XYZ file of C-alpha atoms in Angstrom:
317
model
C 3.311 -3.677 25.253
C -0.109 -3.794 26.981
C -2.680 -5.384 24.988
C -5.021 -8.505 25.035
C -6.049 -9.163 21.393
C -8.402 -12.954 20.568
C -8.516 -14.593 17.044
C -11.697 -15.797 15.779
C -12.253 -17.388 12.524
C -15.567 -16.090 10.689
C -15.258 -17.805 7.947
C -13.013 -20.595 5.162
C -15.426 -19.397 2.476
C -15.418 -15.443 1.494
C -15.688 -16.103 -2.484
C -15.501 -18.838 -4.529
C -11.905 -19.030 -5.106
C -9.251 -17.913 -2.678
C -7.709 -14.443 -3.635
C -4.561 -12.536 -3.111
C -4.060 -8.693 -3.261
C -7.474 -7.838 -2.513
C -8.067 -4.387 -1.425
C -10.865 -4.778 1.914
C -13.196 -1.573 3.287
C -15.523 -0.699 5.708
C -18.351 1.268 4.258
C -21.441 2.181 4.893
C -21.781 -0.512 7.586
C -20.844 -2.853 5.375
C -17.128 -5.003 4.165
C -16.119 -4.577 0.645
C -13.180 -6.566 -1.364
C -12.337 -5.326 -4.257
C -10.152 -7.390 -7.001
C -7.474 -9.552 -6.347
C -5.606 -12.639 -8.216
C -5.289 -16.351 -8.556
C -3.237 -18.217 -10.223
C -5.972 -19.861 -12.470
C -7.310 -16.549 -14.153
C -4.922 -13.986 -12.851
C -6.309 -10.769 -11.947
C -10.214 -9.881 -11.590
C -12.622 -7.133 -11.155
C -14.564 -8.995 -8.337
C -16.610 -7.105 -5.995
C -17.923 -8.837 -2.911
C -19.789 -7.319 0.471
C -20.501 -8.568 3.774
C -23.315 -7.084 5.839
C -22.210 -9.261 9.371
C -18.757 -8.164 9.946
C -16.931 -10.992 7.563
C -19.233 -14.362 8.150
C -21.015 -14.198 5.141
C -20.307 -12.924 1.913
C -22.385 -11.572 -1.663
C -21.089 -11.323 -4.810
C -22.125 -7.913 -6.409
C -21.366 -7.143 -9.861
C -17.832 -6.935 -11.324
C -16.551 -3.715 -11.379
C -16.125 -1.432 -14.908
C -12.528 -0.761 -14.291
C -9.715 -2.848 -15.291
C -8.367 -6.374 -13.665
C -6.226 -5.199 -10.669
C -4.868 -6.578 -7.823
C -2.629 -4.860 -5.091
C -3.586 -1.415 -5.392
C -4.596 1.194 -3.515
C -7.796 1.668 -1.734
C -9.443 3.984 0.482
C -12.835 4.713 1.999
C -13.024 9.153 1.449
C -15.845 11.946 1.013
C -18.476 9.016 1.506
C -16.624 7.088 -1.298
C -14.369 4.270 -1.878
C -11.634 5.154 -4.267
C -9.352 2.731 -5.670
C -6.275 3.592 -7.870
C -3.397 1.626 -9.396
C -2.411 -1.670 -9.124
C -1.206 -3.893 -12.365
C -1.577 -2.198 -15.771
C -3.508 0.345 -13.955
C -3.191 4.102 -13.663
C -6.362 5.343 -12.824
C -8.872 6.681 -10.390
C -12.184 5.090 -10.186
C -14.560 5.357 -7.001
C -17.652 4.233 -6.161
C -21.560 4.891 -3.749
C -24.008 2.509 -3.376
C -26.271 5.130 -5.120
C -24.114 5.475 -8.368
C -22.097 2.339 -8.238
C -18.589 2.737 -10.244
C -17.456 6.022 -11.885
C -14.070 6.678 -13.681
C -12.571 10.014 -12.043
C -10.885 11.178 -15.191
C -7.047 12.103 -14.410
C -3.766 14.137 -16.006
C -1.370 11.696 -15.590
C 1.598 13.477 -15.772
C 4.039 10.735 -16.165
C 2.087 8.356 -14.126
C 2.799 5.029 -15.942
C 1.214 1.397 -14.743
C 3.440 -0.092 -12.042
C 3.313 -3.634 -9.818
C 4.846 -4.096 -6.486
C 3.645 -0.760 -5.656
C 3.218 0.812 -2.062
C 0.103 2.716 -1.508
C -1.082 5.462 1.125
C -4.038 7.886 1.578
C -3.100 10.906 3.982
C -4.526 14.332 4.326
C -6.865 13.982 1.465
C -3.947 12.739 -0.714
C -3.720 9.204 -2.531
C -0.203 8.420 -3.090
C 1.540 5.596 -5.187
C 5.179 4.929 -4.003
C 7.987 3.075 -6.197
C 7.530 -0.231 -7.911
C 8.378 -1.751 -11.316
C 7.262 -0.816 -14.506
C 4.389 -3.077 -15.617
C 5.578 -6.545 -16.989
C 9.213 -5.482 -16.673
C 10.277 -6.173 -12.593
C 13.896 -4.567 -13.853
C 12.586 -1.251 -14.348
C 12.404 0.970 -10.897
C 10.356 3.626 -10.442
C 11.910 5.602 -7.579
C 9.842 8.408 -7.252
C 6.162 9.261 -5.396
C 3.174 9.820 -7.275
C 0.250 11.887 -5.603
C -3.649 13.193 -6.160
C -5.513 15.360 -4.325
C -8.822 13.840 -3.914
C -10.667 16.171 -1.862
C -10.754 18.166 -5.620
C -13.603 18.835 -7.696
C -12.027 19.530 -10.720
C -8.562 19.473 -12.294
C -7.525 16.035 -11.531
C -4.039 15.632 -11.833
C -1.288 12.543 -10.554
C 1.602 15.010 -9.265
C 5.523 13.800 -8.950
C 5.816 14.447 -5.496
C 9.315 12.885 -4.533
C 11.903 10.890 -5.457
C 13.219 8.155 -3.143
C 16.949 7.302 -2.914
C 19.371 5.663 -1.002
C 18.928 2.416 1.208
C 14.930 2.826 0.374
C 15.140 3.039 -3.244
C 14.232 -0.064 -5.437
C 12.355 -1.331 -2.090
C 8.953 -3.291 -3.562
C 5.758 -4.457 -2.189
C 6.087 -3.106 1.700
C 4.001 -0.919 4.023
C 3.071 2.105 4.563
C 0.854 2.922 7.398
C -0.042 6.867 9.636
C 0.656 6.227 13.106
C 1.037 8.492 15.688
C 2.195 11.315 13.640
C 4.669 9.807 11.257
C 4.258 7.700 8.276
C 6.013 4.543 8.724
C 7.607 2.351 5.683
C 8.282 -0.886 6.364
C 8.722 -4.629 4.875
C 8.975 -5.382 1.066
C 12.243 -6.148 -0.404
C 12.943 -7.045 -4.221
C 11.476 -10.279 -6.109
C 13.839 -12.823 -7.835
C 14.987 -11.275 -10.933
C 15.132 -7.999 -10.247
C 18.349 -5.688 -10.133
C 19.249 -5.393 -7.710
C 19.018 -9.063 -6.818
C 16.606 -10.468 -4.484
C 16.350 -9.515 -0.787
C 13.686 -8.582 2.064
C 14.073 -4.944 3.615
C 14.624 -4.953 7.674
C 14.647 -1.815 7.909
C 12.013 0.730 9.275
C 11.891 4.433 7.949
C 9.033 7.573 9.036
C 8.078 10.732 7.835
C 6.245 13.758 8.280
C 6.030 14.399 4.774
C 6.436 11.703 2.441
C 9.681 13.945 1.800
C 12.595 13.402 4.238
C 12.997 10.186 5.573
C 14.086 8.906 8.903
C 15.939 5.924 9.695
C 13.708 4.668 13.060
C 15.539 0.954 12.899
C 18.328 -0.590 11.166
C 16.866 -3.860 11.752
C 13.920 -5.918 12.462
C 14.489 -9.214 12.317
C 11.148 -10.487 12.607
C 10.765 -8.358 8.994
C 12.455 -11.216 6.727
C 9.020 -12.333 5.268
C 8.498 -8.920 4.629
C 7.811 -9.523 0.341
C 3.782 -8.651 -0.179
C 3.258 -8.105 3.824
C 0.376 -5.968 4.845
C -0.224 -3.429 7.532
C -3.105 -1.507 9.200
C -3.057 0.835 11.875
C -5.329 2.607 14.154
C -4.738 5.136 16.731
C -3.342 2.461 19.470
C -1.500 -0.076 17.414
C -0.170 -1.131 13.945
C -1.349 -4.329 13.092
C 1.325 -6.773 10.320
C 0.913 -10.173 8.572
C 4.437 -11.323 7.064
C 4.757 -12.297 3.609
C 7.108 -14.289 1.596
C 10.618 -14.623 2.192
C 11.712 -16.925 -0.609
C 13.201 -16.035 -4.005
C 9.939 -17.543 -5.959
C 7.953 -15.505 -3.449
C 5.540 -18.082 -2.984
C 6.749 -19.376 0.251
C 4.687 -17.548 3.467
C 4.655 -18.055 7.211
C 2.104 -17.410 9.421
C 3.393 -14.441 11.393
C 0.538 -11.646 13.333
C 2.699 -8.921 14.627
C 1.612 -5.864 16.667
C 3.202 -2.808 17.211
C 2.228 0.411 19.898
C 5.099 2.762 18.794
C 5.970 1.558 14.813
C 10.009 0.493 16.392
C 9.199 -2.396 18.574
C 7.291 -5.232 17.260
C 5.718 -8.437 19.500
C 4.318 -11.840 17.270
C 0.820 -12.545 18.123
C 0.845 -15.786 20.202
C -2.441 -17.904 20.814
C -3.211 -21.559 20.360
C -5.543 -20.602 16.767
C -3.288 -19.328 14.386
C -3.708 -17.964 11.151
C -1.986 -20.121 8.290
C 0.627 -18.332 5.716
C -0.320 -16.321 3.230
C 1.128 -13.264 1.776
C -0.818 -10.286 -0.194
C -3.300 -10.197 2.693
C -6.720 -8.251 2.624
C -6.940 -6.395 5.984
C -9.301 -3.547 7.574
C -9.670 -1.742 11.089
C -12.863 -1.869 12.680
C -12.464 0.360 15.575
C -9.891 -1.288 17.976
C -9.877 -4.351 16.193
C -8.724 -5.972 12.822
C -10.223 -7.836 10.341
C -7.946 -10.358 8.556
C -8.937 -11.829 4.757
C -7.938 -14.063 2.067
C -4.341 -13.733 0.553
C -2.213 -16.377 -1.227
C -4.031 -19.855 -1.560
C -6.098 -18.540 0.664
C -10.528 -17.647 1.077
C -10.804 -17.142 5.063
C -11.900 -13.985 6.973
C -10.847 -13.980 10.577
C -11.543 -11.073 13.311
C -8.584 -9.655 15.699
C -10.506 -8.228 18.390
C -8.929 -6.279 21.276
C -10.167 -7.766 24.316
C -8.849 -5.900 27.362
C -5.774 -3.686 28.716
C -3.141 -5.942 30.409
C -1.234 -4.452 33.358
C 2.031 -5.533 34.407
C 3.325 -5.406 38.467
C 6.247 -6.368 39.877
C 5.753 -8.857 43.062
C 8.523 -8.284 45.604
C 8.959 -9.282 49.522
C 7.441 -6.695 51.943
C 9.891 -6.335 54.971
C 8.985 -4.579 57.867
């Protein structure tokens, strides 16, 4: 894998109270982060910006929508959307001109869910699995969808259901790279049925439909429990998660990927501490890396140059 990538710390004070499962966007030139929980108040309706990259952060007012925290987010039509996450099922977006709005919504069966997975693709918003809110033994194999290039007639859609080795699969990634959309991570929290366990497998798709089996395992994958993912057009960018049955326990693991099968841990002597429910945004060929359990830092992941491999050999006349 050829890539030089350097860690920089911007800051060990975004808010005033670390956050996990904060949802992070670039818009308008500026960062947003959007909810997130701690273990004093649970989940908020925070809103915070930062107008130098991640350094230094405002508090704006709390959004109108419910206390969320791991949902899904997406910058769209000049608007961040946000949907989901706790005892959420809604659609709410937001301009600096008009600030919050609720998008109205049919939800056709839609019910709130936690441990979701969340995507945005070809206009789409999609919420995938999870359990039922405040009852982690109730699955919800199926894949929820909303068109939100729509003007009118806003309505969740059952897309598909999810089965076999990927079904009852909780708080993982899902990324578009390179064509496919690639699940990965996640695994079931203490309690559940089935019992506890982190997924090593990776799976992609063209369609959200019919799923392909791309490993049968990554080892590197067994903090995989609240992990979060990025990706731009060169690389998909990972922070591990938890990989104990309380789900509190997190290491410290950066890992890049150029083709979604083959994964390399980001090495340098700065290293970012472990967390799980991480905030995390692309900024062109680089990464920005936020807050998560116990956690109120910002870092940057900036690509720094190609790196070229040779092979030196003996030169015999």
């Amino acid at each position: 894998m050829d890539y030089i990538f350097k860690l920089r710390r911007l800051t060990d004070a975004v808010g005033t109270q670390w956050r996990d499962g904060v949802k992070m966007e670039l818009y308008n030139g500026r960062l947003h982060q959007i909810g997130g929980w701690n273990v004093d108040g649970g989940s908020d309706n925070q809103h915070w910006v930062s107008d130098d990259g991640g350094t230094t952060w405002t508090q704006l007012s709390d959004g109108p929508w419910g206390v969320r925290h791991c949902g899904g987010c997406v910058v769209y039509r000049n608007r961040i959307w946000i949907w989901c996450g706790d005892n959420n099922a809604d659609l709410w977006w937001y301009t600096d001109a008009d600030g919050w709005n609720e998008q109205v919504t049919v939800l056709n069966g839609l019910t709130s869910r936690e441990h979701s997975t969340f995507l945005f693709k070809d206009g789409y918003a999609y919420v995938m699995m999870g359990t039922t809110y405040g009852n982690i033994t109730l699955k919800n194999n199926n894949i929820y969808r909303i068109n939100l290039r729509a003007d009118s007639d806003w309505e969740w859609e059952l897309y598909s259901l999810v089965s076999g080795d990927m079904a009852n699969i909780d708080s993982a990634c899902l990324v578009n790279f390179k064509g496919y959309t690639w699940f990965f991570g996640g695994g079931r929290l203490a309690g559940e049925t089935p019992p506890y366990f982190t997924n090593l497998k990776i799976w992609k798709s063209l369609d959200l439909i019919t799923w392909e089996l791309a490993k049968a395992e990554e080892p590197l994958f067994n903090s995989g429990i609240w992990g979060d993912a990025v990706a731009n057009e060169e690389y998909i960018f990972y922070i591990s998660g938890s990989n104990n049955v309380n789900s509190l326990t997190a290491d410290n693991r950066l890992m890049i990927s150029d083709d979604g099968v083959n994964w390399n841990v980001h090495q340098e002597p700065i290293q970012i501490s472990g967390r799980h429910a991480t905030a995390m945004c692309i900024i062109g060929r680089s990464c920005i890396i936020s807050r998560g359990y116990q956690k109120n830092d910002c870092w940057l992941l900036r690509h720094i140059a190609s790196q070229y491999r040779c092979d030196i050999g003996i030169l015999n006349d």
